[in-house]
C-alpha cells in the first residue's frame, strides 16, 4: 500500500509539473512591458511626474444596465449596497487629482458610471481598458478595485479580512516594485492588513504594454469597511496612499528625490505626506541566488520602514531566458 501511495503521489507531482509547464505560456504577459523611462531634462522634485502619462482604470461601472454576459462583474457593499464601480470611480477621481498635483498627465478609462466602449462581451470590455492605455501610450496603468473576500475558506482569519492587495501579470518583474510600493502605502495609510502582491493573468494586466498594477483597496464585504468606503474623505485617503506609492516607486526603483511636502502640502491633507511616504516605502535587494528544480532562484531581502524581511523570489532558469521573465512570486505578506 505504501509503495502504491508513493507511486500515486509521484504521478500527481508529475501531472502538476506538466500542467504548470502548459499553463505557463498562457500566463505570460501578452506583450513585453515598456519600462517607465525617467523624464528627459532636469529633475523637478516638486513635480516628479512631469512628462509622465499615467492611466487610471476605475474597475467595472454601469452595474445593472447590461445583461450579465457583457457586464464585467464587481461587487456590492454588504451593508450599504453601494456598487464597487461607484467606489472605484471615486477613488480614481481623487487619484487623478493627486497625480496631477505631482505633475502627471492622467488618462481615465471612464469618468462616469458606464462600461468601457461599446464592447459586445466581458472579455472585449476588459480589453477595451488595456487597449485604451496602449493607445494613449501611458507609462503606467493602475486599475482600481475593491474586493469581496471569501470568509468560508479553511484557515480564514477574520482579523485579516480588512486587507489591501495588488496584482501584476505573472512574470512582470518591472511592475513588481511599483505594486509593492502601492500596496504598502495603502496598507499603511488605511491601516489595512498588507496581503502583498500576487501574479494574476487578468486581461487588463496581461494586455497593457506598460507597467500595470491592479489594486484591491479593501473589501466591501467587511461591514465597517463598507461604511468607511461610502465616505469620500476615506476614498480620498486611499487615493493619496496610491499616489504616495507611485512616488515611492520613483524614489526607490529610480533613485529620485521627491519633495513630498511640496507635492502634497500638509494643509491639504490630514496625512503628513513625507512621514507617510517614509513609513511605507519598499526597497528590495538580492540576497543570494540558488537553484531549485532547474530554476534559478533569487532570495530577495526587502525592507519596509527600514525593517528588513526575507522572502523568496524565483527567476527563470537560463533555458527560459528567451521568453518573458517568469516569476513565481512568494512574497510580501507583511505581517
Ligand atoms: Zn473589481
PDB file of N, CA and C and ligand atoms in Angstrom, residues 59-60 72-75 84 88 144-147 216, ligand 1:
ATOM      1  N   UNK A  59     -12.271  50.243 -12.036  1.00  0.00           N
ATOM      2  CA  UNK A  59     -12.832  48.949 -12.432  1.00  0.00           C
ATOM      3  C   UNK A  59     -14.355  48.957 -12.495  1.00  0.00           C
ATOM      4  N   UNK A  60     -14.910  48.140 -13.423  1.00  0.00           N
ATOM      5  CA  UNK A  60     -16.361  47.932 -13.576  1.00  0.00           C
ATOM      6  C   UNK A  60     -17.084  49.215 -14.006  1.00  0.00           C
ATOM      7  N   UNK A  72     -18.888  43.269 -16.481  1.00  0.00           N
ATOM      8  CA  UNK A  72     -17.605  42.735 -16.026  1.00  0.00           C
ATOM      9  C   UNK A  72     -17.566  42.426 -14.537  1.00  0.00           C
ATOM     10  N   UNK A  73     -18.692  42.236 -13.923  1.00  0.00           N
ATOM     11  CA  UNK A  73     -18.662  41.832 -12.521  1.00  0.00           C
ATOM     12  C   UNK A  73     -18.597  43.027 -11.595  1.00  0.00           C
ATOM     13  N   UNK A  74     -17.898  42.859 -10.496  1.00  0.00           N
ATOM     14  CA  UNK A  74     -17.880  43.919  -9.491  1.00  0.00           C
ATOM     15  C   UNK A  74     -18.798  43.505  -8.367  1.00  0.00           C
ATOM     16  N   UNK A  75     -18.451  43.970  -7.171  1.00  0.00           N
ATOM     17  CA  UNK A  75     -19.210  43.532  -6.012  1.00  0.00           C
ATOM     18  C   UNK A  75     -20.056  44.683  -5.456  1.00  0.00           C
ATOM     19  N   UNK A  84     -19.389  48.472  -6.387  1.00  0.00           N
ATOM     20  CA  UNK A  84     -17.933  48.596  -6.433  1.00  0.00           C
ATOM     21  C   UNK A  84     -17.526  49.621  -7.487  1.00  0.00           C
ATOM     22  N   UNK A  88     -14.904  52.555  -6.848  1.00  0.00           N
ATOM     23  CA  UNK A  88     -13.675  52.594  -7.653  1.00  0.00           C
ATOM     24  C   UNK A  88     -13.538  53.950  -8.345  1.00  0.00           C
ATOM     25  N   UNK A 144      -8.202  50.270 -10.431  1.00  0.00           N
ATOM     26  CA  UNK A 144      -8.664  50.401  -9.041  1.00  0.00           C
ATOM     27  C   UNK A 144      -9.872  49.494  -8.794  1.00  0.00           C
ATOM     28  N   UNK A 145      -9.777  48.685  -7.767  1.00  0.00           N
ATOM     29  CA  UNK A 145     -10.880  47.778  -7.401  1.00  0.00           C
ATOM     30  C   UNK A 145     -11.039  47.704  -5.876  1.00  0.00           C
ATOM     31  N   UNK A 146     -12.203  47.175  -5.471  1.00  0.00           N
ATOM     32  CA  UNK A 146     -12.462  46.816  -4.072  1.00  0.00           C
ATOM     33  C   UNK A 146     -13.036  45.419  -4.110  1.00  0.00           C
ATOM     34  N   UNK A 147     -12.570  44.551  -3.247  1.00  0.00           N
ATOM     35  CA  UNK A 147     -12.945  43.152  -3.428  1.00  0.00           C
ATOM     36  C   UNK A 147     -14.017  42.665  -2.453  1.00  0.00           C
ATOM     37  N   UNK A 216      -6.548  46.069  -5.194  1.00  0.00           N
ATOM     38  CA  UNK A 216      -7.783  45.819  -4.429  1.00  0.00           C
ATOM     39  C   UNK A 216      -7.617  46.616  -3.138  1.00  0.00           C
TER      40      UNK A 216
HETATM   41 ZN1  LIG B   1     -13.433  44.544  -9.036  1.00  0.00          ZN
END
